[in-house]
Amino acid sequence: MPTAVEPQTATPRGLPGENRVVAICGPPNVGKSSFFNRLTGLHQKVANYPGITVEKRVGSLRLEDGGQVDLIDLPGIVGLHPRSEDERICVEVLRGRSDALPRPVAAILLLDSTNLQAHLRMVPGILGLGLPTLVVLNMADELEARGGSVDTEAVSAQIGAPVVLASAVTGAGMQEVARFLQGSLAPARKVELPVINNIPAERKWAHAVVARSSYHAPEPSLWGRRLDRIFLHPVGGPLIFLAVVIAVFQSIFTLAVPLMDAVEGAIGVSAEWIGALLPDSILKGLLLDGVWGGVGSVVVFLPQILILFLFIGLLEDSGYLARAAVIADRSMRAVGLEGRSFIPLLSSYACAIPAVMAARTIENQRDRLATLLVAPLTTCSARLPVYALLIAAFIPERPLIGPFLGTRAAVLLGLYAAGLLAACGTAWLLKSAVLKSKPAPFVLQLPAYRWPTIRSLTFRLIDRSKIFLRRAGTVILVTTIVLWFLASVPYQNGEPPPIGESLAGSIGRTIEPLVEPLGLNWKIGIGLITSLAAREVIVGTLGTIYGMESDEGSPALQQALQAELSFGGAIALLMYFAFAMQCMSTVAIVRRETGGWTWPAIQFAYMLVLAYSTGFAAYRIFG
Amino acid sequence: MPGTEPDSLDHLSPGVTAVIAALDFEEADRVRLMELGFIPGSSVSCQRVVPLGDLAIFQVEGTQVALRKETAARITLQPSSAGREPDADGG
Ligand SMILES: Nc1nc2c(ncn2[C@@H]2O[C@H](COP(=O)(O)OP(=O)(O)OP(=O)(O)O)[C@@H](O)[C@H]2O)c(=O)[nH]1
Ligand SMILES: [Mg+2]
């Protein structure tokens, strides 16, 4: 049936409404978020594998003519038949059915210029939505570098929409995009497009358009194939993966040490200044013991977090991660999940919250649920300060494999492995009992390899530092201040009480019987309560408590812990933190994503039982 | 193997290109696979079989896609369309 879609060619200018909302859409991993970031100056997460953006995000842009445009970054789609939650969000916004956003007045369809034939197929469907649309052929830099070229005017004439060749990385073509947003780009002449909803017809049409656009496809990248031969090698592939992981963990201990010493030194010096500057007063105690002792002892771990994120950034930006998902597919399948669950699970090494959200890309709802339920068991970066502190205090450093792997890195590796095993085991239980499902076809698109850019890595580290410091300045600061007050009352003879007799102390003693079976005392017990807010809070709490306890300022946290805990108690504490859901934000996000309290409640209880029982066992074994 | 022509995608050996004939899936899955490039009429080549796993990586419509064997088995190929791809990685 040769009915044609008539694309509208009006430009966004002159359409009603003050806020001109313009949606950015396109296939996954074509650079939509990079493009959005370049135009709005925001820092949406960008990485080189499909399915990064899973939520709509609005950012505004002021135009030269004084007008303002609200751009929306959307999850990637491969057509207008959404199957997963993230795709549904995108299609809803495009069709103007989103509750949160008005119908866009225009759309920017981003396509990959290095893969024009496949991507042009999207055009009839998107133009059929009836929005004025600019088609941006992104990755112009890559097209050129690999010897390709395209005549955008020829494409434009055939599809009936303006076409711009651009690069979100170099900024090429951005003036034309701005002109489109201002409504001053000449509209293209109407043409008939093939009937939508017929993919073979769309494909034929796309091939014909490309054939008449003097398109020189870029040379296939040879080194991409060579890298695949190495990374997907049956023996070499997994070995390389292991070597990479070991390198990350070892450098968390070796590379980070001088940086941590520097941060620690700076905190110590500034504490002395304050000590000398302020007269003895409540304020001084609060500042030194509460803020410096509490928040400071967490901030020390910033270098280790940044090293972890530097490595994650390298893996994500290069495109290696998608290959790792291919390698992991087999093990994922053994526990009943598909290889795609690997990427959400992997992103929970940063934080469980984006991981729980990333599970949206999984089409099968039961698999999605299983993935988001087990994601908090994998080791997030908030556990790192706790692990690093306890390991440094209780595990003597000895080389295991020459300089490549020491005992401390090995224990850290073991803790990460324990988290992963618990996640997989739990997934298997869930999948074989309550969340059985028929496997859907497993399809994973592999992105092209790219060089990670210094710019992108720097942004990642800056963003990560901001997140870390913001947590230190909010959750951790508030909990330590509250704790400091609880530990300073009731006054005895006009003096703050010894901490054991304070309000905090009596709360601690009340719960002590609960934590005693794990070899922990009441001070750690308080830490377990405060760190329900966020895991690293326990480090701040202990910093405050030990700081208030001793007269000569805060003793090094490590020495204090060595005096308080037996080896078995330390291992029990590590186990507890490996498995317990000490994070209210995760509980909240799981509630939102599952639409009720049932699953987060089950998840919380399950993790608590697992944490308590393994902690108990560890204390029994290690004494 | 002279004489045995690959009739479905899982039988395509690395380095060989063929043309897709049909997809034997329920409608929703069929549409999804087509949206990802497995369209009747498209030429597809097998890039590598991931040993141990039961995945293979295909090049179709300019993208690299990993599929499980059982999915590939339900994508049939046009007869006598198979031929060696000149620039393929034969191994
Ligand atoms: N060379 C080059 N790389 C680009 C360009 N635009 C984006 N990239 C890279 O492409 C990858 C994907 O970019 P994203 O912005 O995350 O893509 P996206 O379309 O938002 O992806 P999803 O949210 O997963 O759908 C990243 O590695 C970017 O650095 C470009 O113009 N040139
Ligand atoms: Mg994105």
CSV table of C-alpha atoms in Angstrom, one decimal, chain B residues 5-86:
chain,number,residue,atom,x,y,z
B,5,GLU,CA,25.0,-24.9,2.4
B,6,PRO,CA,24.0,-23.0,5.5
B,7,ASP,CA,20.3,-22.8,5.7
B,8,SER,CA,20.1,-20.8,9.0
B,9,LEU,CA,22.2,-18.2,10.7
B,10,ASP,CA,23.7,-20.6,13.3
B,11,HIS,CA,25.2,-22.7,10.5
B,12,LEU,CA,27.0,-19.7,9.0
B,13,SER,CA,30.7,-20.1,9.5
B,14,PRO,CA,32.9,-17.2,10.4
B,15,GLY,CA,33.9,-15.2,7.4
B,16,VAL,CA,30.9,-16.2,5.3
B,17,THR,CA,28.2,-13.8,4.2
B,18,ALA,CA,24.6,-14.7,3.2
B,19,VAL,CA,21.2,-13.1,2.8
B,20,ILE,CA,18.5,-13.3,5.3
B,21,ALA,CA,15.3,-15.0,4.1
B,22,ALA,CA,12.9,-15.1,7.0
B,23,LEU,CA,12.6,-14.9,10.8
B,24,ASP,CA,10.7,-17.6,12.6
B,25,PHE,CA,9.5,-15.8,15.8
B,26,GLU,CA,6.4,-14.5,17.3
B,27,GLU,CA,5.5,-11.1,15.9
B,28,ALA,CA,7.0,-8.9,18.7
B,29,ASP,CA,10.3,-10.7,18.7
B,30,ARG,CA,10.4,-10.6,14.9
B,31,VAL,CA,9.9,-6.9,14.8
B,32,ARG,CA,12.6,-6.3,17.4
B,33,LEU,CA,15.1,-8.4,15.5
B,34,MET,CA,14.2,-6.5,12.3
B,35,GLU,CA,14.6,-3.2,14.1
B,36,LEU,CA,18.1,-4.4,15.0
B,37,GLY,CA,18.9,-5.1,11.4
B,38,PHE,CA,18.0,-8.7,10.8
B,39,ILE,CA,15.7,-7.9,7.9
B,40,PRO,CA,14.8,-10.3,5.2
B,41,GLY,CA,17.0,-9.2,2.2
B,42,SER,CA,19.8,-7.9,4.4
B,43,SER,CA,23.1,-9.5,4.0
B,44,VAL,CA,24.7,-10.8,7.1
B,45,SER,CA,28.1,-12.2,7.9
B,46,CYS,CA,29.3,-14.2,10.8
B,47,GLN,CA,32.2,-12.4,12.4
B,48,ARG,CA,33.1,-14.9,15.1
B,49,VAL,CA,31.7,-17.6,17.2
B,50,VAL,CA,32.4,-17.0,20.9
B,51,PRO,CA,33.8,-20.4,22.0
B,52,LEU,CA,32.6,-21.8,25.3
B,53,GLY,CA,29.6,-19.6,25.1
B,54,ASP,CA,26.9,-20.2,22.7
B,55,LEU,CA,27.0,-16.8,21.2
B,56,ALA,CA,28.0,-15.7,17.8
B,57,ILE,CA,28.7,-12.1,16.6
B,58,PHE,CA,27.2,-11.0,13.3
B,59,GLN,CA,27.7,-8.0,11.1
B,60,VAL,CA,24.4,-6.9,9.7
B,61,GLU,CA,23.3,-3.5,8.4
B,62,GLY,CA,26.6,-2.0,9.4
B,63,THR,CA,26.4,-3.0,13.1
B,64,GLN,CA,27.9,-5.8,15.2
B,65,VAL,CA,25.3,-7.8,17.1
B,66,ALA,CA,25.8,-10.8,19.4
B,67,LEU,CA,23.1,-13.4,19.2
B,68,ARG,CA,22.6,-16.7,21.0
B,69,LYS,CA,22.8,-19.9,18.9
B,70,GLU,CA,19.1,-20.7,19.5
B,71,THR,CA,18.1,-17.3,18.3
B,72,ALA,CA,20.3,-17.5,15.2
B,73,ALA,CA,18.9,-21.0,14.4
B,74,ARG,CA,15.5,-19.4,13.8
B,75,ILE,CA,16.7,-16.9,11.2
B,76,THR,CA,16.7,-18.7,7.8
B,77,LEU,CA,19.0,-17.8,4.9
B,78,GLN,CA,18.3,-17.5,1.2
B,79,PRO,CA,19.6,-20.6,-0.6
B,80,SER,CA,22.8,-20.1,-2.6
B,81,SER,CA,23.3,-16.7,-1.1
B,82,ALA,CA,26.3,-17.8,1.0
B,83,GLY,CA,29.7,-16.6,-0.1
B,84,ARG,CA,33.0,-15.7,1.5
B,85,GLU,CA,33.3,-12.2,2.5
B,86,PRO,CA,36.6,-10.8,1.1
